[in-house]
Amino acid sequence: MAFSERVSRLKSSLIRDILAAAQRPEVMSFAGGLPAERCLPAVDWSQLPAGLGQYGMSEGEPALREAIAAQARDYGLDCTADQVLVTTGSQQALDLIAKLYLDVGTPVLVEGPTYLAALQSFQFFGADCLEVSLTPEGLDLDALRLRLQERRPAFAYLIPTFQNPSGVRYSTANRAAVAALLDEFGVTLVEDEPYRELSYDGAPARPLCAQLQRSAWIHTGSLSKTLLPGLRVGYLIASPELLKPLRALKQAADLHTCRMSQWQVLQWLGSERYGRHLQEVRAFYRERRDGFAEALTRHFSELADWQIPQGGLFFWLQLKTPLDTRTLLDAALAQDVAFMPGEPFFAEPDRHPGLLRLNFSHVLPERLDTGLARLADVIRDATPTYKEL
Amino acid sequence: MAFSERVSRLKSSLIRDILAAAQRPEVMSFAGGLPAERCLPAVDWSQLPAGLGQYGMSEGEPALREAIAAQARDYGLDCTADQVLVTTGSQQALDLIAKLYLDVGTPVLVEGPTYLAALQSFQFFGADCLEVSLTPEGLDLDALRLRLQERRPAFAYLIPTFQNPSGVRYSTANRAAVAALLDEFGVTLVEDEPYRELSYDGAPARPLCAQLQRSAWIHTGSLSKTLLPGLRVGYLIASPELLKPLRALKQAADLHTCRMSQWQVLQWLGSERYGRHLQEVRAFYRERRDGFAEALTRHFSELADWQIPQGGLFFWLQLKTPLDTRTLLDAALAQDVAFMPGEPFFAEPDRHPGLLRLNFSHVLPERLDTGLARLADVIRDATPTYKEL
């Protein structure tokens, strides 16, 4: 069986295996990034126009593109509907971006850690992913400058708002400095903001793309975290010079995104009802986050360090005694607990042991203590320091 | 702006330009492959289960995969639901297949002519497309053997049932011979059957995939031609050894296809209602085809030769005096008539002048004579023989 060379880089997805294991109802899963069932709104299809059955435009429905552009302008990103491309989930935006830029060996600048599925998609297309470390304030600016002086990446892939997995929110000063550096070196920015609306402590900052003077940019977003992931509606907004090839790539990928889904999203985006829904979702997740933080303090204070995320769906734990957290998975699953090891979120996994990502939105509060206590026990059992005590 | 090497092969789609021009309501378009508006059924969303809002499985909804497998078994293709992957239109199947097999220079065997969007997708990923001519009976078997002796393609991409653009339906004997040759040379078959159900003169034959003894295979299909293209639901069914990488590729492309669309398709597939709908659609298109054939005889008898297609949506015309039909487009559009030049359906367009594809489902019967008369005039004006008369 002769597959393409790139298939040799197609990783059997760890996420996929973990999520499959976490399907068992008895499993307490801290692994995924699924919205809580309680946060999925009931939607009404009764007004769906009949005309949407026909083929649609590759760019997306004009009215939805307008609404997405209007929302982006509210965020502070100056753009028109022409610059919007509706995608089949924001995952598809990553696929289109990879096709647009990547040959084998093309350098791409990524955060360390970064979103696992983006890393996998870029590496699948042959990218050489150059990591720049995150600090609690955003990107490590000295490291960023050094990286850019060494090699010119095809683009920088950044998640400045409630970064996945770390939860980091780039500060205002850090955003300005990163934008200036990307402009200085003429590096294209891909800014991924799926968690932007899941903000629990004040409004999110202006997109980094909006602060560029010179570099090309692609801003991506999703309705999966705030509305319904099953609709598969995401989008990208790009600087004008990128639109023509991106549209052709979208057409080649799936012609266009489901028009009924696009219509449904349009019923929400920018509406008062959507505003109320977002308020409720934020309040719900804020409470879950705070409860999770308290439970973490009870069970993990001696084991790990963490920051309280101001948005998104994850805590990012650094073990005090680093060990390869991938080796903990089987023991955790045997105790009906699932989590995401931290190593795969790095371009060089083996250099970053001792981190793990815990989702706080999914496990019911009444099962939280049981789940975290079991996970803490699994970590203690695997840690030499504790074994010796 | 440094894009990937493959972007240099991203053609500004001729189809896209023609279809855009054909959007003007006064244009009589023989260009696209859109279902007639009359054939798009009204669908009911009132029973849509709420649970479909959450993320779904990359493979597709289990019940829909069962229904697709059952339909394929009815066609004569032995398979289980495990072998089915739901895709975002069958266009996505082409994208996944290209990723799975193609590096720059990888040989792929295609029909001459073949489906334009497949050709573009394969060439975008760097395929070296090797043509084998079509005869009214199917593939030219001698040419096929010669091609396979010269080079071993990664796969053969064939459309044996109501081929697009030629309308050819491989005969039973030709199917058996092609299957035997692919088996003999151990070549994987990709069989694309989007028009299978649009059969006007008797039932379509057993899929070619079902006749392989040894080769790997991927069978693709679509609901876009018989139900609603706006849903973006297609599928592939593959031999077991291909499933693991195809699933991972699907996950990387868009996680999964819209679940609401999948649910809607499930309400139809295999139902009595769908059976009745297909009967009506076939009767409607058969009438359109027959009316088109009569109008062609009135306007094109001295200009071109053609076969009556037994299914699908297209007539394929061979001009008696070959000329590059791409050069006719502007003149035709100036007369408010759109059509598809034949050259781009070949891996080597310049070697195949004088062909054109005419869709018979879209233009209303009362405008048919006007449209075809104008197109015939455009051809006459451009043909030296007639100019001299």
Coordinates of N, CA, C and O in Angstrom, one line a residue, chain A residues 111-240:
Chain A
E111 N 3.4 28.7 19.4 CA 3.6 28.8 20.8 C 4.0 27.5 21.4 O 3.6 26.4 20.9
G112 N 4.7 27.5 22.5 CA 5.0 26.3 23.2 C 4.4 26.4 24.6 O 5.0 27.2 25.4
P113 N 3.3 25.7 24.9 CA 2.6 24.8 24.1 C 1.6 25.4 23.1 O 1.3 26.6 23.2
T114 N 1.1 24.6 22.2 CA 0.1 25.2 21.3 C -1.1 24.1 21.1 O -1.0 23.0 21.6
Y115 N -2.0 24.6 20.3 CA -3.2 23.7 20.1 C -2.8 22.4 19.3 O -2.3 22.5 18.2
L116 N -3.1 21.3 19.9 CA -2.6 20.0 19.4 C -3.0 19.7 18.0 O -2.2 19.3 17.1
A117 N -4.3 20.0 17.7 CA -4.8 19.7 16.3 C -4.2 20.6 15.3 O -4.1 20.2 14.1
A118 N -3.8 21.8 15.6 CA -3.1 22.7 14.7 C -1.7 22.2 14.4 O -1.3 22.1 13.3
L119 N -1.1 21.8 15.5 CA 0.3 21.3 15.4 C 0.3 20.0 14.5 O 1.1 19.9 13.6
Q120 N -0.7 19.2 14.7 CA -0.7 17.9 13.9 C -1.0 18.3 12.5 O -0.4 17.6 11.6
S121 N -1.9 19.2 12.2 CA -2.2 19.6 10.8 C -1.0 20.2 10.1 O -0.7 19.8 9.0
F122 N -0.3 21.1 10.8 CA 0.9 21.7 10.2 C 2.0 20.7 10.0 O 2.7 20.6 8.9
Q123 N 2.2 19.8 11.0 CA 3.3 18.8 10.8 C 2.9 17.8 9.8 O 3.8 17.3 9.0
F124 N 1.6 17.5 9.6 CA 1.2 16.6 8.6 C 1.6 17.1 7.2 O 2.0 16.3 6.3
F125 N 1.5 18.4 7.0 CA 1.9 19.0 5.7 C 3.4 19.3 5.7 O 3.8 19.9 4.7
G126 N 4.1 18.9 6.7 CA 5.6 18.9 6.6 C 6.2 20.1 7.3 O 7.4 20.3 7.2
A127 N 5.4 20.9 8.0 CA 6.0 22.1 8.7 C 7.1 21.7 9.7 O 7.0 20.7 10.3
D128 N 8.1 22.6 9.7 CA 9.1 22.6 10.8 C 8.6 23.6 11.8 O 8.7 24.8 11.6
C129 N 8.0 23.1 12.9 CA 7.4 24.0 13.9 C 8.4 24.5 14.9 O 9.0 23.8 15.6
L130 N 8.6 25.8 14.9 CA 9.5 26.5 15.8 C 8.8 27.1 17.0 O 7.9 27.9 16.8
E131 N 9.1 26.6 18.1 CA 8.4 27.0 19.3 C 9.0 28.3 19.9 O 10.2 28.5 20.0
V132 N 8.0 29.1 20.4 CA 8.4 30.2 21.3 C 7.6 30.0 22.6 O 6.4 29.8 22.5
S133 N 8.3 30.1 23.7 CA 7.6 29.8 25.0 C 6.6 30.9 25.3 O 6.7 32.0 24.9
L134 N 5.6 30.4 26.1 CA 4.6 31.3 26.7 C 5.0 31.7 28.1 O 5.6 30.9 28.8
T135 N 4.7 32.9 28.4 CA 4.8 33.4 29.8 C 3.4 33.7 30.3 O 2.5 33.7 29.4
P136 N 3.1 34.0 31.5 CA 1.8 34.4 31.9 C 1.3 35.6 31.2 O 0.1 35.9 31.1
E137 N 2.2 36.4 30.6 CA 1.8 37.7 30.0 C 1.6 37.5 28.5 O 1.2 38.4 27.8
G138 N 2.1 36.4 27.9 CA 2.0 36.2 26.5 C 3.2 35.5 25.9 O 3.9 34.7 26.7
L139 N 3.6 35.9 24.7 CA 4.8 35.3 24.1 C 6.1 35.8 24.8 O 6.1 37.0 25.2
D140 N 7.1 35.0 25.0 CA 8.4 35.4 25.4 C 9.0 36.3 24.3 O 9.4 35.7 23.3
L141 N 9.1 37.6 24.5 CA 9.5 38.5 23.4 C 10.9 38.3 23.0 O 11.2 38.4 21.8
D142 N 11.8 38.1 24.0 CA 13.2 37.9 23.6 C 13.4 36.6 22.7 O 14.1 36.6 21.7
A143 N 12.7 35.6 23.2 CA 12.7 34.3 22.4 C 12.1 34.5 21.0 O 12.6 34.0 20.0
L144 N 11.0 35.3 20.9 CA 10.4 35.6 19.6 C 11.4 36.3 18.7 O 11.6 35.9 17.5
R145 N 12.0 37.3 19.2 CA 13.0 38.0 18.3 C 14.1 37.1 17.9 O 14.5 37.1 16.7
L146 N 14.6 36.3 18.8 CA 15.7 35.4 18.4 C 15.3 34.4 17.3 O 16.0 34.2 16.3
R147 N 14.1 33.9 17.5 CA 13.6 32.9 16.5 C 13.4 33.6 15.1 O 13.8 33.1 14.1
L148 N 12.9 34.9 15.1 CA 12.7 35.6 13.9 C 14.0 36.0 13.2 O 14.1 36.0 12.0
Q149 N 15.0 36.2 14.0 CA 16.3 36.5 13.5 C 16.9 35.3 12.8 O 17.6 35.4 11.8
E150 N 16.7 34.1 13.4 CA 17.3 32.9 12.9 C 16.6 32.4 11.6 O 17.3 32.1 10.6
R151 N 15.3 32.4 11.6 CA 14.6 31.9 10.4 C 13.3 32.7 10.2 O 12.7 33.1 11.2
R152 N 12.9 32.8 8.9 CA 11.7 33.5 8.6 C 10.6 32.5 8.4 O 10.6 31.8 7.4
P153 N 9.7 32.4 9.4 CA 8.6 31.4 9.2 C 7.6 31.9 8.2 O 7.4 33.1 8.0
A154 N 6.9 30.9 7.6 CA 5.8 31.2 6.6 C 4.7 32.0 7.3 O 4.0 32.8 6.7
F155 N 4.4 31.6 8.6 CA 3.5 32.4 9.4 C 3.7 32.0 10.8 O 4.4 31.1 11.2
A156 N 3.2 32.9 11.7 CA 3.2 32.6 13.1 C 1.7 32.2 13.5 O 0.8 33.0 13.2
Y157 N 1.6 31.1 14.1 CA 0.2 30.6 14.6 C 0.1 30.9 16.1 O 0.8 30.3 16.9
L158 N -0.7 31.8 16.4 CA -0.9 32.3 17.8 C -2.3 32.2 18.3 O -3.2 32.4 17.5
I159 N -2.5 32.0 19.5 CA -3.8 31.9 20.2 C -3.8 32.9 21.3 O -3.7 32.5 22.5
P160 N -3.9 34.2 21.1 CA -3.6 35.2 22.1 C -4.7 35.3 23.2 O -4.4 35.8 24.3
T161 N -5.8 34.7 22.9 CA -6.9 34.9 23.9 C -7.4 33.6 24.5 O -7.9 32.8 23.7
F162 N -7.1 33.4 25.8 CA -7.4 32.1 26.4 C -6.8 30.9 25.6 O -7.5 30.1 25.1
Q163 N -5.5 31.0 25.6 CA -4.8 30.1 24.8 C -5.1 28.6 25.2 O -5.2 28.3 26.3
N164 N -5.1 27.8 24.1 CA -5.3 26.3 24.3 C -4.0 25.7 24.1 O -3.5 25.8 23.0
P165 N -3.4 25.0 25.1 CA -4.0 24.5 26.3 C -3.7 25.4 27.6 O -4.2 25.1 28.6
S166 N -2.8 26.4 27.4 CA -2.3 27.0 28.7 C -3.3 28.0 29.4 O -3.1 28.3 30.5
G167 N -4.3 28.5 28.7 CA -5.2 29.4 29.3 C -4.7 30.9 29.3 O -5.3 31.8 29.7
V168 N -3.4 31.0 28.8 CA -2.8 32.4 28.8 C -3.6 33.4 28.0 O -4.1 33.0 26.9
R169 N -3.7 34.6 28.5 CA -4.3 35.7 27.8 C -3.2 36.7 27.6 O -2.7 37.3 28.6
Y170 N -2.8 36.9 26.4 CA -1.7 37.9 26.1 C -2.1 39.3 26.7 O -3.2 39.7 26.5
S171 N -1.2 39.9 27.4 CA -1.5 41.3 27.9 C -1.5 42.3 26.8 O -1.1 42.0 25.7
T172 N -2.1 43.4 27.1 CA -2.1 44.5 26.1 C -0.7 44.9 25.6 O -0.5 45.0 24.4
A173 N 0.2 45.0 26.5 CA 1.6 45.3 26.1 C 2.2 44.2 25.3 O 2.9 44.5 24.3
N174 N 2.0 43.0 25.7 CA 2.5 41.9 24.9 C 2.0 41.8 23.5 O 2.7 41.6 22.6
R175 N 0.7 42.1 23.4 CA 0.1 42.1 22.0 C 0.8 43.1 21.2 O 1.1 42.9 20.0
A176 N 0.9 44.3 21.7 CA 1.5 45.4 20.9 C 3.0 45.0 20.5 O 3.4 45.2 19.4
A177 N 3.7 44.4 21.4 CA 5.1 44.1 21.2 C 5.2 43.0 20.1 O 6.0 43.0 19.2
V178 N 4.3 42.0 20.2 CA 4.3 40.9 19.3 C 3.9 41.4 17.9 O 4.6 41.1 16.9
A179 N 2.9 42.2 17.8 CA 2.5 42.8 16.5 C 3.6 43.6 15.9 O 3.9 43.4 14.7
A180 N 4.3 44.4 16.7 CA 5.5 45.1 16.2 C 6.6 44.2 15.7 O 7.2 44.5 14.6
L181 N 6.8 43.2 16.4 CA 7.9 42.2 15.9 C 7.5 41.6 14.6 O 8.3 41.4 13.7
L182 N 6.2 41.1 14.5 CA 5.8 40.5 13.3 C 5.9 41.4 12.1 O 6.3 41.1 11.0
D183 N 5.5 42.7 12.3 CA 5.6 43.7 11.3 C 7.0 43.9 10.9 O 7.4 44.0 9.7
E184 N 7.9 44.0 11.9 CA 9.3 44.3 11.7 C 9.9 43.2 10.8 O 10.7 43.5 9.8
F185 N 9.5 42.0 11.0 CA 10.1 40.9 10.2 C 9.2 40.5 9.0 O 9.6 39.5 8.3
G186 N 8.1 41.2 8.9 CA 7.2 40.9 7.8 C 6.7 39.4 7.8 O 6.5 38.8 6.8
V187 N 6.3 39.0 9.0 CA 5.8 37.6 9.1 C 4.2 37.6 9.2 O 3.7 38.4 10.0
T188 N 3.6 36.8 8.4 CA 2.2 36.7 8.4 C 1.7 36.1 9.7 O 2.3 35.2 10.3
L189 N 0.6 36.6 10.2 CA 0.0 36.2 11.5 C -1.3 35.3 11.2 O -2.2 35.8 10.5
V190 N -1.3 34.1 11.8 CA -2.6 33.4 11.9 C -3.0 33.4 13.4 O -2.3 32.9 14.2
E191 N -4.1 34.1 13.6 CA -4.6 34.3 15.0 C -5.8 33.5 15.2 O -6.9 33.7 14.5
D192 N -5.8 32.5 16.1 CA -6.9 31.6 16.3 C -7.6 32.0 17.6 O -7.0 32.0 18.7
E193 N -8.9 32.3 17.5 CA -9.6 32.8 18.7 C -10.9 32.1 18.9 O -12.0 32.7 19.1
P194 N -10.9 30.7 19.0 CA -12.2 30.0 19.2 C -12.8 30.3 20.6 O -14.0 30.1 20.8
Y195 N -12.0 30.7 21.6 CA -12.5 30.8 23.0 C -12.8 32.3 23.3 O -13.0 32.6 24.5
R196 N -12.7 33.2 22.4 CA -12.8 34.6 22.6 C -14.0 35.0 23.5 O -13.9 35.8 24.4
E197 N -15.1 34.4 23.1 CA -16.4 34.8 23.8 C -16.5 34.2 25.2 O -17.4 34.6 26.0
L198 N -15.7 33.2 25.5 CA -15.8 32.5 26.8 C -14.8 33.2 27.8 O -13.8 32.7 28.2
S199 N -15.2 34.4 28.1 CA -14.4 35.3 28.9 C -15.1 35.6 30.3 O -16.2 36.0 30.3
Y200 N -14.4 35.3 31.3 CA -15.0 35.3 32.6 C -14.7 36.4 33.5 O -15.3 36.7 34.5
D201 N -13.6 37.1 33.2 CA -13.1 38.2 34.1 C -12.8 39.5 33.2 O -11.7 39.9 33.0
G202 N -13.9 40.0 32.6 CA -13.7 41.2 31.8 C -13.6 40.9 30.3 O -13.4 39.7 30.0
A203 N -13.8 41.9 29.5 CA -13.8 41.7 28.1 C -12.4 41.3 27.5 O -11.4 41.7 28.1
P204 N -12.4 40.5 26.5 CA -11.1 40.1 25.8 C -10.5 41.3 25.1 O -11.2 42.3 24.8
A205 N -9.3 41.3 24.9 CA -8.5 42.4 24.2 C -8.8 42.4 22.7 O -9.3 41.5 22.2
R206 N -8.4 43.5 22.1 CA -8.5 43.6 20.7 C -7.6 42.6 20.0 O -6.5 42.3 20.5
P207 N -8.1 42.0 18.9 CA -7.3 41.0 18.2 C -6.0 41.5 17.8 O -5.8 42.6 17.5
L208 N -5.0 40.6 17.9 CA -3.6 40.9 17.5 C -3.6 41.3 16.0 O -2.9 42.2 15.6
C209 N -4.4 40.7 15.2 CA -4.4 41.0 13.8 C -4.7 42.5 13.6 O -4.2 43.1 12.6
A210 N -5.6 43.0 14.4 CA -6.0 44.4 14.3 C -4.8 45.4 14.6 O -4.9 46.6 14.3
Q211 N -3.8 44.9 15.2 CA -2.7 45.8 15.6 C -1.5 45.7 14.6 O -0.5 46.4 14.8
L212 N -1.7 44.9 13.5 CA -0.6 44.9 12.5 C -0.7 46.1 11.6 O -1.7 46.5 11.2
Q213 N 0.5 46.6 11.2 CA 0.5 47.7 10.3 C 0.9 47.2 8.9 O 0.5 47.8 7.9
R214 N 1.5 46.1 8.8 CA 2.2 45.7 7.6 C 2.0 44.2 7.2 O 1.8 43.9 6.0
S215 N 2.1 43.4 8.1 CA 2.0 41.9 7.8 C 0.7 41.5 7.4 O -0.4 42.1 7.7
A216 N 0.7 40.4 6.5 CA -0.6 39.8 6.2 C -1.1 39.0 7.4 O -0.4 38.7 8.3
W217 N -2.4 38.8 7.4 CA -3.0 38.1 8.6 C -4.3 37.3 8.2 O -5.0 37.6 7.2
I218 N -4.5 36.3 9.0 CA -5.7 35.5 9.0 C -6.2 35.3 10.4 O -5.5 34.9 11.3
H219 N -7.4 35.7 10.6 CA -8.0 35.6 12.0 C -9.1 34.5 11.9 O -9.9 34.5 11.0
T220 N -9.1 33.5 12.8 CA -10.1 32.5 12.7 C -10.9 32.4 13.9 O -10.5 32.7 15.0
G221 N -12.2 32.0 13.7 CA -13.1 31.9 14.9 C -14.1 30.8 14.6 O -14.1 30.1 13.6
S222 N -14.9 30.5 15.6 CA -15.7 29.3 15.6 C -17.0 29.6 16.3 O -17.1 30.4 17.3
L223 N -18.1 29.0 15.9 CA -19.3 29.0 16.7 C -19.5 27.8 17.5 O -20.5 27.6 18.2
S224 N -18.5 26.9 17.5 CA -18.6 25.6 18.2 C -18.6 25.7 19.7 O -19.1 24.9 20.4
K225 N -17.9 26.8 20.2 CA -17.7 26.9 21.6 C -18.9 27.6 22.3 O -19.1 27.6 23.5
T226 N -19.6 28.4 21.5 CA -20.7 29.3 22.1 C -22.1 28.9 21.6 O -23.0 29.3 22.2
L227 N -22.1 28.2 20.5 CA -23.5 27.9 19.9 C -23.6 26.3 19.9 O -23.7 25.7 20.9
L228 N -23.4 25.7 18.7 CA -23.5 24.3 18.6 C -22.4 23.8 17.7 O -22.3 24.0 16.5
P229 N -21.5 22.9 18.3 CA -20.4 22.4 17.5 C -20.9 21.5 16.4 O -20.3 21.4 15.3
G230 N -22.1 20.8 16.6 CA -22.6 19.9 15.6 C -23.0 20.6 14.3 O -23.1 20.0 13.2
L231 N -23.1 22.0 14.3 CA -23.4 22.7 13.1 C -22.2 22.8 12.1 O -22.3 22.9 10.9
R232 N -21.0 22.7 12.7 CA -19.7 22.8 12.0 C -19.7 24.1 11.2 O -19.5 24.1 10.0
V233 N -19.8 25.2 11.9 CA -19.6 26.5 11.3 C -18.4 27.3 12.0 O -18.5 27.5 13.2
G234 N -17.4 27.5 11.3 CA -16.3 28.4 11.7 C -16.1 29.4 10.6 O -16.9 29.5 9.6
Y235 N -15.1 30.2 10.7 CA -14.8 31.2 9.7 C -13.3 31.6 9.8 O -12.7 31.4 10.8
L236 N -12.9 32.2 8.7 CA -11.6 33.0 8.8 C -11.9 34.3 8.1 O -12.8 34.5 7.3
I237 N -11.1 35.3 8.6 CA -11.1 36.6 8.0 C -9.7 36.9 7.7 O -8.8 36.7 8.5
A238 N -9.4 37.3 6.4 CA -8.0 37.4 6.0 C -7.8 38.8 5.4 O -8.7 39.5 4.9
S239 N -6.5 39.2 5.4 CA -6.1 40.4 4.7 C -6.3 40.1 3.2 O -6.2 39.0 2.7
P240 N -6.7 41.2 2.4 CA -7.2 41.0 1.0 C -6.3 40.2 0.1 O -6.9 39.4 -0.7

